[in-house]
């Protein structure tokens, strides 16, 4: 079949424009009457706004308008919503504090927008923004989730006097307590999952265009899900009715989750465009990005795992406090609940699990989904627990994992998920062979001879991708369905356009999506184009996050291709006077199998549109649409092995080897999948060793630039060894599982388990900076005798 079909390492077609600088991003859009927005942001973490004086700003040259929260609310622009309703264990609904795109009376984090200046140039807007005089009455602030829930902490929202958004539970507490009480060994852990800034290469940007003559709005924006943005902007923020608003997400330079949400800036730019009659552009700078892009993670967790005398897990009890920041962002409430605690079973048979998650408001920027979203938090906990338990019980950690691995499928865990397929021992075997675990002792001895501490760390992760089915997620509180759509449009000349509701912002969909079409119709990949990211071109779709585009988005394309194939076969059978079952599509032709009777693929396309000779009653045209709602999540899983060398004198960790053995089901493009794993592992290494957003106790952001927030660079990451161990996913037509987040999910515990193996203590938190590692080493050493 096609030389560019499934399983082929086709080079990314989109890269030509990216690497030649020809990508077209939102900030590249320039309108003739374009003005610029600059936001006036709160310097305080918590304060009452007692007045906004814009006279001086308005007097500056080039300033068109200064707009404020009360005007926005007065024009009927609605509050920012959260999309997943969580019910607390006492049956009460979660407490959602009001979030206006421009603050009306209170600011709740440093960077909260108070006003916007619209001016003729970016610089004029920024200069004038500094002249807007906002009077604040400062209020006490709280930045840590655990502290926000303590009595006496300052209250952010009246609806939640104790700052508790929800106090949610999953699993069976009594059964878990009984299991722990009967356990031969109980292992306890306290962990912090550090707060991260997503840092996509392209910062957020918006260009809003109001066409007064047509009473129509267009928004160019850096979105992972333009249709959802249009829906929310229309239905909830009342910016414009859906049919009068076009949202275009052109080339988007990465998102990692942070571009799922509809932020205040897009709402304000659209509204300001209507108010001023000008097109309005805003592009975030890096400081603004650190201050206002939704952050990720930020959990504090206490957990206990009980084992019987043979090392079988009996029960797992988890208490987590999740810091959700100042307001509930779009997916924020789903991340520490249904995306986290439903994976507490990891790859293991666990008869009893109980998870309690308390979500807190704090005076920090909202926390939401960031690459992995909930699943890295679960994996970090489960996999550090397994390693710690093996060390505490004095058993081999790979044997402990194997003993507890789930072996038969489908497997229903005690926390909602039903794993459909997997080969966890096989993943571990592949990883151990590729990492040459057998040779580790010799490498450790050699390192010791050089004065270095060498360690090996494991992580056997599992994740759930392609959140589904819509009915099930609806019953758990989701405000949307999580299906995907596709249209397969065969043109009269036989070329094909695929209109997909998925959105590519670095994942290579223009290549992989075309590969499955090339494979199916045995056509050159150049005759296929992928259209996405424009609500005026593409039918409603749900966008890209949760590694769903392969498993869900491509499945919709397959469904639409089924319909196209059926019609093509009918037309060919009619014209070639053969039975439909005898028609095959190959080599650019539609043939009667075993004969030389054939039509060119393009001839069938043309026949569908001339409609001169179609079967009786058939509609002309060759274009089919499908909506695909998956029957279940997909469950990518794997084992990662990290080998480190620690310098005991400086605490510096070097990752000397990193092996990833993943099960992503059917792989469409091995090169793109490897790239996805490389990127994810780099982010996982970033979380484990380098990255951390820090707010001080007053809620001031201390890591507001790359001088203070340490991203991984090329010399922080090793060359990776990537292995695959495929079990086909039974839940979708291609047998695929997602690969886009695995690296970020599986990596952090592998790195920390390796360092703690090297230095001989479990007491280490992320990011494991040289200072922390050095201090941990010192703590393991006996105090020097007093002289
Ligand atoms: N693929 C494949 N075979 C598989 C699985 C996937 O060939 N078995 C291909 C897919 O066709 C697609 C790519 O791999 O081209 C990733 O597919 P998938 O795992 O379905 O993930 P999505 O396309 O839905 O992308 C979302 C995912 C997420 S959730 C984050 S966060 C993330 C990630 O992708 N953000 C990224 N990878 C990123 N990569 C870049 N460059 N930039 C981001 O912002």
PDB file of C-alpha atoms and ligand atoms in Angstrom, residues 254-257 371 505-509 512-513 544-551 554 664 666-669 672-673 676 736-741, ligand 1:
ATOM      1  CA  UNK A 254       2.923  25.106  21.002  1.00  0.00           C
ATOM      2  CA  UNK A 255       0.373  25.129  23.760  1.00  0.00           C
ATOM      3  CA  UNK A 256       0.969  22.209  26.143  1.00  0.00           C
ATOM      4  CA  UNK A 257      -2.522  22.786  27.489  1.00  0.00           C
ATOM      5  CA  UNK A 371       0.971  18.484  29.492  1.00  0.00           C
ATOM      6  CA  UNK A 505       0.093  23.192  17.298  1.00  0.00           C
ATOM      7  CA  UNK A 506       3.275  21.164  17.004  1.00  0.00           C
ATOM      8  CA  UNK A 507       2.008  17.581  16.822  1.00  0.00           C
ATOM      9  CA  UNK A 508       2.376  17.107  13.054  1.00  0.00           C
ATOM     10  CA  UNK A 509      -1.263  16.455  12.150  1.00  0.00           C
ATOM     11  CA  UNK A 512      -0.057  11.930  10.213  1.00  0.00           C
ATOM     12  CA  UNK A 513      -3.676  12.705   9.338  1.00  0.00           C
ATOM     13  CA  UNK A 544      -6.631  19.119  20.766  1.00  0.00           C
ATOM     14  CA  UNK A 545      -5.638  18.281  24.340  1.00  0.00           C
ATOM     15  CA  UNK A 546      -5.451  15.093  26.389  1.00  0.00           C
ATOM     16  CA  UNK A 547      -3.602  13.313  23.531  1.00  0.00           C
ATOM     17  CA  UNK A 548      -6.945  12.818  21.818  1.00  0.00           C
ATOM     18  CA  UNK A 549      -6.278  13.752  18.211  1.00  0.00           C
ATOM     19  CA  UNK A 550      -4.952  10.363  17.155  1.00  0.00           C
ATOM     20  CA  UNK A 551      -7.381   8.172  19.035  1.00  0.00           C
ATOM     21  CA  UNK A 554      -8.304  10.286  13.415  1.00  0.00           C
ATOM     22  CA  UNK A 664       1.050   3.555  22.069  1.00  0.00           C
ATOM     23  CA  UNK A 666      -0.699   1.220  16.431  1.00  0.00           C
ATOM     24  CA  UNK A 667       1.872   3.825  15.488  1.00  0.00           C
ATOM     25  CA  UNK A 668       1.062   5.977  12.479  1.00  0.00           C
ATOM     26  CA  UNK A 669       4.389   7.804  12.182  1.00  0.00           C
ATOM     27  CA  UNK A 672       6.620  11.953  14.943  1.00  0.00           C
ATOM     28  CA  UNK A 673       5.894   9.680  17.887  1.00  0.00           C
ATOM     29  CA  UNK A 676       6.557  13.616  20.896  1.00  0.00           C
ATOM     30  CA  UNK A 736      -4.117   3.778  18.520  1.00  0.00           C
ATOM     31  CA  UNK A 737      -3.303   5.170  21.935  1.00  0.00           C
ATOM     32  CA  UNK A 738      -2.166   8.768  22.480  1.00  0.00           C
ATOM     33  CA  UNK A 739       1.523   9.606  22.693  1.00  0.00           C
ATOM     34  CA  UNK A 740       1.560  13.373  23.181  1.00  0.00           C
ATOM     35  CA  UNK A 741       1.852  13.501  26.955  1.00  0.00           C
TER      36      UNK A 741
HETATM   37  N1  LIG B   1       0.558   9.552  16.693  1.00  0.00           N
HETATM   38  C1  LIG B   1       0.984   8.459  15.984  1.00  0.00           C
HETATM   39  N2  LIG B   1       0.766   7.202  16.497  1.00  0.00           N
HETATM   40  C2  LIG B   1       0.170   7.033  17.707  1.00  0.00           C
HETATM   41  C3  LIG B   1      -0.235   8.159  18.451  1.00  0.00           C
HETATM   42  C4  LIG B   1      -0.052   9.414  17.900  1.00  0.00           C
HETATM   43  O1  LIG B   1       1.579   8.603  14.913  1.00  0.00           O
HETATM   44  N3  LIG B   1      -0.032   5.800  18.184  1.00  0.00           N
HETATM   45  C5  LIG B   1       0.767  10.912  16.169  1.00  0.00           C
HETATM   46  C6  LIG B   1      -0.535  11.660  15.938  1.00  0.00           C
HETATM   47  O2  LIG B   1      -1.088  11.399  14.705  1.00  0.00           O
HETATM   48  C7  LIG B   1      -0.098  13.103  16.107  1.00  0.00           C
HETATM   49  C8  LIG B   1       0.942  12.995  17.205  1.00  0.00           C
HETATM   50  O3  LIG B   1       1.446  11.662  17.154  1.00  0.00           O
HETATM   51  O4  LIG B   1       0.483  13.592  14.932  1.00  0.00           O
HETATM   52  C9  LIG B   1       0.379  13.266  18.617  1.00  0.00           C
HETATM   53  O5  LIG B   1      -0.836  12.586  18.738  1.00  0.00           O
HETATM   54  P1  LIG B   1      -1.689  12.426  20.088  1.00  0.00           P
HETATM   55  O6  LIG B   1      -0.954  11.625  21.069  1.00  0.00           O
HETATM   56  O7  LIG B   1      -3.037  11.998  19.683  1.00  0.00           O
HETATM   57  O8  LIG B   1      -1.744  13.907  20.699  1.00  0.00           O
HETATM   58  P2  LIG B   1      -2.513  15.169  20.106  1.00  0.00           P
HETATM   59  O9  LIG B   1      -2.241  15.291  18.676  1.00  0.00           O
HETATM   60  O10 LIG B   1      -3.906  15.186  20.595  1.00  0.00           O
HETATM   61  O11 LIG B   1      -1.709  16.337  20.809  1.00  0.00           O
HETATM   62  C10 LIG B   1      -1.969  16.727  22.139  1.00  0.00           C
HETATM   63  C11 LIG B   1      -0.776  16.464  23.017  1.00  0.00           C
HETATM   64  C12 LIG B   1      -0.880  17.193  24.260  1.00  0.00           C
HETATM   65  S1  LIG B   1      -2.239  16.874  25.220  1.00  0.00           S
HETATM   66  C13 LIG B   1       0.058  18.113  24.636  1.00  0.00           C
HETATM   67  S2  LIG B   1      -0.091  18.953  26.113  1.00  0.00           S
HETATM   68  C14 LIG B   1       1.157  18.399  23.793  1.00  0.00           C
HETATM   69  C15 LIG B   1       1.475  17.305  22.874  1.00  0.00           C
HETATM   70  O12 LIG B   1       0.413  16.817  22.288  1.00  0.00           O
HETATM   71  N4  LIG B   1       1.419  19.655  23.416  1.00  0.00           N
HETATM   72  C16 LIG B   1       2.361  19.839  22.419  1.00  0.00           C
HETATM   73  N5  LIG B   1       2.560  17.467  22.123  1.00  0.00           N
HETATM   74  C17 LIG B   1       2.972  18.722  21.769  1.00  0.00           C
HETATM   75  N6  LIG B   1       3.902  18.905  20.840  1.00  0.00           N
HETATM   76  C18 LIG B   1       4.238  20.165  20.473  1.00  0.00           C
HETATM   77  N7  LIG B   1       5.205  20.311  19.542  1.00  0.00           N
HETATM   78  N8  LIG B   1       3.645  21.254  21.013  1.00  0.00           N
HETATM   79  C19 LIG B   1       2.715  21.130  21.977  1.00  0.00           C
HETATM   80  O13 LIG B   1       2.119  22.198  22.478  1.00  0.00           O
END
